[in-house]
Amino acid sequence: MSDAGFVGRLRLGVNIDHVATVRNARGGAVPDPLRAARLAEAAGADGITAHLREDRRHVTDTDIEGLARDLTVPLNFEMAATEEMQAIALRHRPHAVCIVPEKREERTTEGGLEVAQDENRLAHFIAPLRDAGIRVSIFIAADARQIEAAHRIGAAVVELHTGAYCDAHAEGRFDDRDAELERLRKMSAFAHSLGLEVHAGHGLTYDTVQPIAAFPEVVELNIGHFLVGEAIFVGLEASIHEMRRLMDAARD
Ligand code: PXP
């Protein structure tokens, strides 16, 4: 995923973690996340995202191996900033890594990474990844302090956490939703002004994707849980097509 122009086509990264969640509920081999990734590719995904968590609650090391080996679109490997994950990334050399915070007790990635208070360690942590030619993205809240810190440590990309915006929408707190959206809009522009590539994701649905897709500085959205859930009703190909259609319509 190279640097895109200012208002280029918005890329869709499909996160297949929750195909693995369903598989793991029975401990067998199906549904196979790699098959879902291939289907997503065929349906027009511009990249595949997978988060290898410390507790391997969804995708496993074998899944990552298969994705790194077989995908034709770029792999965005989500990982915590641990030595174990760094070694795995350096072994597979995915197109990109997205550094995310991780707590064992959380159900999903609840907040952005605290970069500002961990700047030195993170700068050293990402250096070998950058040296290996891997594009480094940092998953952060839409917060100027965190964006500046991500820029200082040498990240190429920031992914802005859209969870608070999506939660406010789902809970009918529309004033909060609009405030979150405004914050995301301003911070997308700010990150772009520093020369960072801007991505966004977490919790996006058909109902919430368009205002984010309309931000001209955002070049990639990473979406998983909703697409996999919707696939139960309409199939993965159709859920991806509809998301793609909404993104393109918002971009126009
Ligand atoms: N981006 C990042 C950095 C994430 O951690 C996740 C969740 O794994 C997503 C995007 C996708 O979020 P969702 O599954 O809610 O669409």
PDB file of C-alpha atoms and ligand atoms in Angstrom:
ATOM      1  CA  MET A   1       0.000   0.000   0.000  1.00  0.00           C
ATOM      2  CA  SER A   2       2.002   2.943  -1.239  1.00  0.00           C
ATOM      3  CA  ASP A   3       1.449   6.575  -0.316  1.00  0.00           C
ATOM      4  CA  ALA A   4      -1.779   7.606  -1.984  1.00  0.00           C
ATOM      5  CA  GLY A   5      -2.562  10.994  -3.422  1.00  0.00           C
ATOM      6  CA  PHE A   6      -4.593  13.501  -1.451  1.00  0.00           C
ATOM      7  CA  VAL A   7      -8.043  12.406  -2.608  1.00  0.00           C
ATOM      8  CA  GLY A   8      -7.321   9.020  -4.122  1.00  0.00           C
ATOM      9  CA  ARG A   9      -9.457   5.924  -4.043  1.00  0.00           C
ATOM     10  CA  LEU A  10      -9.982   4.902  -0.456  1.00  0.00           C
ATOM     11  CA  ARG A  11      -8.472   1.499   0.336  1.00  0.00           C
ATOM     12  CA  LEU A  12     -10.421  -1.122   2.252  1.00  0.00           C
ATOM     13  CA  GLY A  13      -8.461  -3.441   4.505  1.00  0.00           C
ATOM     14  CA  VAL A  14     -10.594  -6.403   5.551  1.00  0.00           C
ATOM     15  CA  ASN A  15      -9.867  -7.738   9.023  1.00  0.00           C
ATOM     16  CA  ILE A  16     -10.476 -11.501   9.170  1.00  0.00           C
ATOM     17  CA  ASP A  17      -9.901 -11.981  12.927  1.00  0.00           C
ATOM     18  CA  HIS A  18     -13.497 -12.888  13.626  1.00  0.00           C
ATOM     19  CA  VAL A  19     -13.603 -15.681  11.097  1.00  0.00           C
ATOM     20  CA  ALA A  20     -10.976 -17.204  13.381  1.00  0.00           C
ATOM     21  CA  THR A  21     -13.116 -16.396  16.430  1.00  0.00           C
ATOM     22  CA  VAL A  22     -15.931 -18.550  15.006  1.00  0.00           C
ATOM     23  CA  ARG A  23     -13.493 -21.343  14.101  1.00  0.00           C
ATOM     24  CA  ASN A  24     -11.953 -21.290  17.565  1.00  0.00           C
ATOM     25  CA  ALA A  25     -15.367 -21.587  19.221  1.00  0.00           C
ATOM     26  CA  ARG A  26     -15.176 -25.270  18.222  1.00  0.00           C
ATOM     27  CA  GLY A  27     -11.415 -25.654  18.122  1.00  0.00           C
ATOM     28  CA  GLY A  28     -11.354 -27.178  14.630  1.00  0.00           C
ATOM     29  CA  ALA A  29     -10.245 -25.995  11.213  1.00  0.00           C
ATOM     30  CA  VAL A  30     -13.407 -24.302   9.921  1.00  0.00           C
ATOM     31  CA  PRO A  31     -14.273 -21.628   8.990  1.00  0.00           C
ATOM     32  CA  ASP A  32     -10.785 -21.051   7.611  1.00  0.00           C
ATOM     33  CA  PRO A  33      -9.591 -17.412   7.880  1.00  0.00           C
ATOM     34  CA  LEU A  34      -7.271 -17.919   4.920  1.00  0.00           C
ATOM     35  CA  ARG A  35     -10.206 -18.917   2.746  1.00  0.00           C
ATOM     36  CA  ALA A  36     -12.032 -15.778   3.944  1.00  0.00           C
ATOM     37  CA  ALA A  37      -8.980 -13.685   3.094  1.00  0.00           C
ATOM     38  CA  ARG A  38      -8.833 -15.104  -0.436  1.00  0.00           C
ATOM     39  CA  LEU A  39     -12.537 -14.452  -0.872  1.00  0.00           C
ATOM     40  CA  ALA A  40     -12.093 -10.901   0.423  1.00  0.00           C
ATOM     41  CA  GLU A  41      -9.277 -10.380  -2.088  1.00  0.00           C
ATOM     42  CA  ALA A  42     -11.508 -11.610  -4.901  1.00  0.00           C
ATOM     43  CA  ALA A  43     -14.298  -9.303  -3.680  1.00  0.00           C
ATOM     44  CA  GLY A  44     -12.037  -6.257  -3.967  1.00  0.00           C
ATOM     45  CA  ALA A  45     -10.314  -5.896  -0.594  1.00  0.00           C
ATOM     46  CA  ASP A  46      -7.179  -3.801  -1.015  1.00  0.00           C
ATOM     47  CA  GLY A  47      -5.482  -5.504   1.900  1.00  0.00           C
ATOM     48  CA  ILE A  48      -6.026  -8.056   4.647  1.00  0.00           C
ATOM     49  CA  THR A  49      -5.615  -7.196   8.303  1.00  0.00           C
ATOM     50  CA  ALA A  50      -5.075  -9.732  11.075  1.00  0.00           C
ATOM     51  CA  HIS A  51      -4.242  -9.240  14.742  1.00  0.00           C
ATOM     52  CA  LEU A  52      -2.143 -11.944  16.356  1.00  0.00           C
ATOM     53  CA  ARG A  53      -2.954 -11.402  20.002  1.00  0.00           C
ATOM     54  CA  GLU A  54      -0.685 -12.494  22.793  1.00  0.00           C
ATOM     55  CA  ASP A  55      -3.339 -15.017  23.933  1.00  0.00           C
ATOM     56  CA  ARG A  56      -4.025 -16.175  20.308  1.00  0.00           C
ATOM     57  CA  ARG A  57      -7.745 -15.807  20.926  1.00  0.00           C
ATOM     58  CA  HIS A  58      -8.511 -15.459  17.225  1.00  0.00           C
ATOM     59  CA  VAL A  59      -5.844 -15.753  14.533  1.00  0.00           C
ATOM     60  CA  THR A  60      -2.959 -18.095  15.262  1.00  0.00           C
ATOM     61  CA  ASP A  61       0.690 -18.227  14.222  1.00  0.00           C
ATOM     62  CA  THR A  62      -0.264 -20.749  11.534  1.00  0.00           C
ATOM     63  CA  ASP A  63      -2.909 -18.351  10.164  1.00  0.00           C
ATOM     64  CA  ILE A  64      -0.329 -15.576   9.928  1.00  0.00           C
ATOM     65  CA  GLU A  65       2.088 -17.923   8.209  1.00  0.00           C
ATOM     66  CA  GLY A  66      -0.560 -18.816   5.625  1.00  0.00           C
ATOM     67  CA  LEU A  67      -1.571 -15.190   5.067  1.00  0.00           C
ATOM     68  CA  ALA A  68       2.051 -14.050   4.681  1.00  0.00           C
ATOM     69  CA  ARG A  69       2.680 -16.882   2.215  1.00  0.00           C
ATOM     70  CA  ASP A  70      -0.478 -16.853   0.098  1.00  0.00           C
ATOM     71  CA  LEU A  71      -1.942 -13.359  -0.115  1.00  0.00           C
ATOM     72  CA  THR A  72      -1.597 -11.322  -3.271  1.00  0.00           C
ATOM     73  CA  VAL A  73      -2.790  -8.115  -1.602  1.00  0.00           C
ATOM     74  CA  PRO A  74      -0.767  -6.512   1.212  1.00  0.00           C
ATOM     75  CA  LEU A  75      -0.943  -7.985   4.716  1.00  0.00           C
ATOM     76  CA  ASN A  76      -1.382  -5.529   7.569  1.00  0.00           C
ATOM     77  CA  PHE A  77      -0.146  -7.398  10.651  1.00  0.00           C
ATOM     78  CA  GLU A  78      -1.611  -5.969  13.852  1.00  0.00           C
ATOM     79  CA  MET A  79       0.535  -6.586  16.881  1.00  0.00           C
ATOM     80  CA  ALA A  80       1.373  -5.392  20.354  1.00  0.00           C
ATOM     81  CA  ALA A  81       4.795  -3.822  20.904  1.00  0.00           C
ATOM     82  CA  THR A  82       6.378  -6.953  22.367  1.00  0.00           C
ATOM     83  CA  GLU A  83       9.618  -8.719  21.501  1.00  0.00           C
ATOM     84  CA  GLU A  84       7.730 -11.872  20.563  1.00  0.00           C
ATOM     85  CA  MET A  85       5.582 -10.019  18.007  1.00  0.00           C
ATOM     86  CA  GLN A  86       8.544  -8.081  16.664  1.00  0.00           C
ATOM     87  CA  ALA A  87      10.351 -11.360  15.959  1.00  0.00           C
ATOM     88  CA  ILE A  88       7.274 -12.781  14.196  1.00  0.00           C
ATOM     89  CA  ALA A  89       6.942  -9.628  12.067  1.00  0.00           C
ATOM     90  CA  LEU A  90      10.606  -9.718  11.135  1.00  0.00           C
ATOM     91  CA  ARG A  91      10.280 -13.378  10.157  1.00  0.00           C
ATOM     92  CA  HIS A  92       7.269 -12.835   7.869  1.00  0.00           C
ATOM     93  CA  ARG A  93       8.001  -9.281   6.704  1.00  0.00           C
ATOM     94  CA  PRO A  94       4.391  -8.253   6.036  1.00  0.00           C
ATOM     95  CA  HIS A  95       3.748  -5.163   3.962  1.00  0.00           C
ATOM     96  CA  ALA A  96       2.764  -3.276   7.111  1.00  0.00           C
ATOM     97  CA  VAL A  97       2.516  -3.683  10.840  1.00  0.00           C
ATOM     98  CA  CYS A  98       0.015  -1.790  12.931  1.00  0.00           C
ATOM     99  CA  ILE A  99       1.128  -1.409  16.525  1.00  0.00           C
ATOM    100  CA  VAL A 100      -1.843  -1.654  18.875  1.00  0.00           C
ATOM    101  CA  PRO A 101      -2.255  -1.642  22.648  1.00  0.00           C
ATOM    102  CA  GLU A 102      -3.281  -4.970  24.106  1.00  0.00           C
ATOM    103  CA  LYS A 103      -4.792  -5.941  27.420  1.00  0.00           C
ATOM    104  CA  ARG A 104      -5.681  -9.541  28.128  1.00  0.00           C
ATOM    105  CA  GLU A 105      -8.960  -8.733  29.842  1.00  0.00           C
ATOM    106  CA  GLU A 106     -10.362  -6.532  27.052  1.00  0.00           C
ATOM    107  CA  ARG A 107     -12.893  -7.886  24.573  1.00  0.00           C
ATOM    108  CA  THR A 108     -11.418  -5.850  21.730  1.00  0.00           C
ATOM    109  CA  THR A 109      -8.769  -3.147  21.281  1.00  0.00           C
ATOM    110  CA  GLU A 110     -10.424  -0.568  23.489  1.00  0.00           C
ATOM    111  CA  GLY A 111      -8.248   2.486  23.077  1.00  0.00           C
ATOM    112  CA  GLY A 112      -5.339   3.806  21.094  1.00  0.00           C
ATOM    113  CA  LEU A 113      -1.700   3.250  21.920  1.00  0.00           C
ATOM    114  CA  GLU A 114      -0.142   5.585  24.514  1.00  0.00           C
ATOM    115  CA  VAL A 115       2.742   6.756  22.335  1.00  0.00           C
ATOM    116  CA  ALA A 116       3.524  10.058  24.031  1.00  0.00           C
ATOM    117  CA  GLN A 117       4.489   8.423  27.346  1.00  0.00           C
ATOM    118  CA  ASP A 118       6.423   5.566  25.781  1.00  0.00           C
ATOM    119  CA  GLU A 119       8.212   7.406  23.025  1.00  0.00           C
ATOM    120  CA  ASN A 120      11.775   6.197  23.531  1.00  0.00           C
ATOM    121  CA  ARG A 121      10.889   2.555  23.834  1.00  0.00           C
ATOM    122  CA  LEU A 122       8.566   2.683  20.815  1.00  0.00           C
ATOM    123  CA  ALA A 123      11.119   4.513  18.671  1.00  0.00           C
ATOM    124  CA  HIS A 124      13.614   1.716  19.379  1.00  0.00           C
ATOM    125  CA  PHE A 125      10.945  -0.916  18.944  1.00  0.00           C
ATOM    126  CA  ILE A 126       9.892   0.149  15.454  1.00  0.00           C
ATOM    127  CA  ALA A 127      13.418   0.865  14.150  1.00  0.00           C
ATOM    128  CA  PRO A 128      14.215  -2.742  13.121  1.00  0.00           C
ATOM    129  CA  LEU A 129      10.783  -3.079  11.520  1.00  0.00           C
ATOM    130  CA  ARG A 130      11.369   0.057   9.465  1.00  0.00           C
ATOM    131  CA  ASP A 131      14.882  -1.128   8.598  1.00  0.00           C
ATOM    132  CA  ALA A 132      13.359  -4.365   7.294  1.00  0.00           C
ATOM    133  CA  GLY A 133      11.220  -2.334   4.885  1.00  0.00           C
ATOM    134  CA  ILE A 134       7.965  -2.859   6.780  1.00  0.00           C
ATOM    135  CA  ARG A 135       5.597   0.078   6.822  1.00  0.00           C
ATOM    136  CA  VAL A 136       4.856   0.985  10.440  1.00  0.00           C
ATOM    137  CA  SER A 137       1.425   2.198  11.456  1.00  0.00           C
ATOM    138  CA  ILE A 138       0.464   3.229  14.985  1.00  0.00           C
ATOM    139  CA  PHE A 139      -3.116   2.811  16.221  1.00  0.00           C
ATOM    140  CA  ILE A 140      -3.959   5.884  18.273  1.00  0.00           C
ATOM    141  CA  ALA A 141      -6.800   8.017  19.524  1.00  0.00           C
ATOM    142  CA  ALA A 142      -7.523  11.140  17.475  1.00  0.00           C
ATOM    143  CA  ASP A 143      -5.389  13.248  19.768  1.00  0.00           C
ATOM    144  CA  ALA A 144      -2.781  15.819  18.717  1.00  0.00           C
ATOM    145  CA  ARG A 145      -0.329  14.738  21.443  1.00  0.00           C
ATOM    146  CA  GLN A 146      -0.361  11.132  20.265  1.00  0.00           C
ATOM    147  CA  ILE A 147      -0.142  12.109  16.600  1.00  0.00           C
ATOM    148  CA  GLU A 148       2.883  14.323  17.237  1.00  0.00           C
ATOM    149  CA  ALA A 149       4.549  11.522  19.201  1.00  0.00           C
ATOM    150  CA  ALA A 150       3.851   8.989  16.418  1.00  0.00           C
ATOM    151  CA  HIS A 151       5.440  11.418  13.979  1.00  0.00           C
ATOM    152  CA  ARG A 152       8.489  11.925  16.202  1.00  0.00           C
ATOM    153  CA  ILE A 153       9.177   8.204  16.577  1.00  0.00           C
ATOM    154  CA  GLY A 154       9.249   7.834  12.788  1.00  0.00           C
ATOM    155  CA  ALA A 155       5.978   6.036  12.045  1.00  0.00           C
ATOM    156  CA  ALA A 156       4.866   6.284   8.418  1.00  0.00           C
ATOM    157  CA  VAL A 157       1.179   5.864   9.199  1.00  0.00           C
ATOM    158  CA  VAL A 158      -1.288   6.583  11.975  1.00  0.00           C
ATOM    159  CA  GLU A 159      -4.549   4.685  12.206  1.00  0.00           C
ATOM    160  CA  LEU A 160      -7.126   6.745  14.065  1.00  0.00           C
ATOM    161  CA  HIS A 161      -9.416   4.825  16.427  1.00  0.00           C
ATOM    162  CA  THR A 162     -13.041   5.299  15.378  1.00  0.00           C
ATOM    163  CA  GLY A 163     -14.485   3.242  18.258  1.00  0.00           C
ATOM    164  CA  ALA A 164     -15.740   6.149  20.382  1.00  0.00           C
ATOM    165  CA  TYR A 165     -17.507   7.658  17.350  1.00  0.00           C
ATOM    166  CA  CYS A 166     -19.136   4.323  16.442  1.00  0.00           C
ATOM    167  CA  ASP A 167     -20.158   3.574  20.049  1.00  0.00           C
ATOM    168  CA  ALA A 168     -21.776   6.998  20.414  1.00  0.00           C
ATOM    169  CA  HIS A 169     -23.734   6.393  17.203  1.00  0.00           C
ATOM    170  CA  ALA A 170     -24.851   2.905  18.280  1.00  0.00           C
ATOM    171  CA  GLU A 171     -25.980   4.202  21.673  1.00  0.00           C
ATOM    172  CA  GLY A 172     -27.910   7.132  20.200  1.00  0.00           C
ATOM    173  CA  ARG A 173     -25.648   9.751  21.794  1.00  0.00           C
ATOM    174  CA  PHE A 174     -25.673  11.886  18.691  1.00  0.00           C
ATOM    175  CA  ASP A 175     -24.075  15.010  20.188  1.00  0.00           C
ATOM    176  CA  ASP A 176     -21.146  12.887  21.369  1.00  0.00           C
ATOM    177  CA  ARG A 177     -21.001  11.174  17.996  1.00  0.00           C
ATOM    178  CA  ASP A 178     -20.825  14.488  16.167  1.00  0.00           C
ATOM    179  CA  ALA A 179     -18.141  15.766  18.546  1.00  0.00           C
ATOM    180  CA  GLU A 180     -16.085  12.589  17.976  1.00  0.00           C
ATOM    181  CA  LEU A 181     -16.518  12.956  14.242  1.00  0.00           C
ATOM    182  CA  GLU A 182     -15.314  16.552  14.361  1.00  0.00           C
ATOM    183  CA  ARG A 183     -12.298  15.477  16.406  1.00  0.00           C
ATOM    184  CA  LEU A 184     -11.495  12.747  13.864  1.00  0.00           C
ATOM    185  CA  ARG A 185     -11.896  15.218  11.010  1.00  0.00           C
ATOM    186  CA  LYS A 186      -9.517  17.768  12.566  1.00  0.00           C
ATOM    187  CA  MET A 187      -6.975  15.165  13.606  1.00  0.00           C
ATOM    188  CA  SER A 188      -6.965  13.502  10.166  1.00  0.00           C
ATOM    189  CA  ALA A 189      -6.061  16.867   8.669  1.00  0.00           C
ATOM    190  CA  PHE A 190      -3.455  17.495  11.377  1.00  0.00           C
ATOM    191  CA  ALA A 191      -1.766  14.103  10.907  1.00  0.00           C
ATOM    192  CA  HIS A 192      -1.743  14.604   7.148  1.00  0.00           C
ATOM    193  CA  SER A 193      -0.178  18.056   7.574  1.00  0.00           C
ATOM    194  CA  LEU A 194       2.749  16.394   9.403  1.00  0.00           C
ATOM    195  CA  GLY A 195       3.284  14.081   6.434  1.00  0.00           C
ATOM    196  CA  LEU A 196       1.751  11.011   8.060  1.00  0.00           C
ATOM    197  CA  GLU A 197      -0.423   8.651   6.021  1.00  0.00           C
ATOM    198  CA  VAL A 198      -3.819   8.489   7.709  1.00  0.00           C
ATOM    199  CA  HIS A 199      -5.877   5.337   8.199  1.00  0.00           C
ATOM    200  CA  ALA A 200      -8.956   4.824  10.365  1.00  0.00           C
ATOM    201  CA  GLY A 201     -10.869   1.939  11.815  1.00  0.00           C
ATOM    202  CA  HIS A 202     -12.605   0.100  14.617  1.00  0.00           C
ATOM    203  CA  GLY A 203     -16.304  -0.530  14.950  1.00  0.00           C
ATOM    204  CA  LEU A 204     -17.222   0.838  11.493  1.00  0.00           C
ATOM    205  CA  THR A 205     -20.518  -0.305   9.980  1.00  0.00           C
ATOM    206  CA  TYR A 206     -22.649   0.586   6.951  1.00  0.00           C
ATOM    207  CA  ASP A 207     -24.216   3.310   9.134  1.00  0.00           C
ATOM    208  CA  THR A 208     -20.993   4.927  10.322  1.00  0.00           C
ATOM    209  CA  VAL A 209     -18.522   4.471   7.470  1.00  0.00           C
ATOM    210  CA  GLN A 210     -19.497   7.312   5.161  1.00  0.00           C
ATOM    211  CA  PRO A 211     -18.616  10.408   7.216  1.00  0.00           C
ATOM    212  CA  ILE A 212     -15.149   8.912   7.845  1.00  0.00           C
ATOM    213  CA  ALA A 213     -14.730   7.836   4.218  1.00  0.00           C
ATOM    214  CA  ALA A 214     -15.460  11.417   3.185  1.00  0.00           C
ATOM    215  CA  PHE A 215     -12.368  12.785   4.975  1.00  0.00           C
ATOM    216  CA  PRO A 216      -9.987  13.481   2.094  1.00  0.00           C
ATOM    217  CA  GLU A 217      -6.852  12.786   4.163  1.00  0.00           C
ATOM    218  CA  VAL A 218      -7.909   9.246   5.079  1.00  0.00           C
ATOM    219  CA  VAL A 219      -6.514   6.749   2.577  1.00  0.00           C
ATOM    220  CA  GLU A 220      -7.396   3.426   4.196  1.00  0.00           C
ATOM    221  CA  LEU A 221     -10.120   1.978   6.399  1.00  0.00           C
ATOM    222  CA  ASN A 222      -9.677  -1.297   8.265  1.00  0.00           C
ATOM    223  CA  ILE A 223     -12.944  -3.045   8.948  1.00  0.00           C
ATOM    224  CA  GLY A 224     -13.614  -6.505  10.326  1.00  0.00           C
ATOM    225  CA  HIS A 225     -16.242  -7.373  12.897  1.00  0.00           C
ATOM    226  CA  PHE A 226     -19.206  -5.840  11.076  1.00  0.00           C
ATOM    227  CA  LEU A 227     -18.245  -7.324   7.694  1.00  0.00           C
ATOM    228  CA  VAL A 228     -17.874 -10.818   9.132  1.00  0.00           C
ATOM    229  CA  GLY A 229     -21.156 -10.475  11.069  1.00  0.00           C
ATOM    230  CA  GLU A 230     -23.023  -9.214   8.011  1.00  0.00           C
ATOM    231  CA  ALA A 231     -21.546 -12.081   5.996  1.00  0.00           C
ATOM    232  CA  ILE A 232     -23.718 -14.461   8.048  1.00  0.00           C
ATOM    233  CA  PHE A 233     -26.746 -12.932   6.345  1.00  0.00           C
ATOM    234  CA  VAL A 234     -25.533 -11.946   2.887  1.00  0.00           C
ATOM    235  CA  GLY A 235     -22.145 -13.627   2.407  1.00  0.00           C
ATOM    236  CA  LEU A 236     -18.694 -12.071   2.691  1.00  0.00           C
ATOM    237  CA  GLU A 237     -18.502 -11.016  -0.921  1.00  0.00           C
ATOM    238  CA  ALA A 238     -21.777  -9.088  -0.704  1.00  0.00           C
ATOM    239  CA  SER A 239     -20.900  -7.441   2.609  1.00  0.00           C
ATOM    240  CA  ILE A 240     -17.568  -6.266   1.204  1.00  0.00           C
ATOM    241  CA  HIS A 241     -19.208  -5.026  -2.007  1.00  0.00           C
ATOM    242  CA  GLU A 242     -21.751  -2.989  -0.091  1.00  0.00           C
ATOM    243  CA  MET A 243     -19.072  -1.468   2.174  1.00  0.00           C
ATOM    244  CA  ARG A 244     -16.996  -0.647  -0.910  1.00  0.00           C
ATOM    245  CA  ARG A 245     -20.014   0.978  -2.568  1.00  0.00           C
ATOM    246  CA  LEU A 246     -20.721   3.149   0.470  1.00  0.00           C
ATOM    247  CA  MET A 247     -17.061   4.176   0.749  1.00  0.00           C
ATOM    248  CA  ASP A 248     -16.859   5.128  -2.926  1.00  0.00           C
ATOM    249  CA  ALA A 249     -20.153   7.057  -2.753  1.00  0.00           C
ATOM    250  CA  ALA A 250     -18.899   9.027   0.256  1.00  0.00           C
ATOM    251  CA  ARG A 251     -15.651   9.771  -1.523  1.00  0.00           C
ATOM    252  CA  ASP A 252     -17.491  11.195  -4.542  1.00  0.00           C
TER     253      ASP A 252
HETATM  254  N1  PXP B   1      -8.053  -1.339  13.150  1.00  0.00           N
HETATM  255  C1  PXP B   1      -7.437  -1.785  14.266  1.00  0.00           C
HETATM  256  C2  PXP B   1      -6.102  -1.215  14.602  1.00  0.00           C
HETATM  257  C3  PXP B   1      -8.014  -2.791  15.071  1.00  0.00           C
HETATM  258  O1  PXP B   1      -7.378  -3.225  16.174  1.00  0.00           O
HETATM  259  C4  PXP B   1      -9.243  -3.350  14.665  1.00  0.00           C
HETATM  260  C5  PXP B   1      -9.841  -4.462  15.469  1.00  0.00           C
HETATM  261  O2  PXP B   1      -9.011  -5.552  15.460  1.00  0.00           O
HETATM  262  C6  PXP B   1      -9.840  -2.864  13.496  1.00  0.00           C
HETATM  263  C7  PXP B   1      -9.245  -1.838  12.776  1.00  0.00           C
HETATM  264  C8  PXP B   1     -11.127  -3.414  12.989  1.00  0.00           C
HETATM  265  O3  PXP B   1     -12.138  -3.176  13.902  1.00  0.00           O
HETATM  266  P1  PXP B   1     -13.546  -3.878  13.704  1.00  0.00           P
HETATM  267  O4  PXP B   1     -13.305  -5.352  13.764  1.00  0.00           O
HETATM  268  O5  PXP B   1     -14.342  -3.361  14.838  1.00  0.00           O
HETATM  269  O6  PXP B   1     -14.064  -3.446  12.368  1.00  0.00           O
END
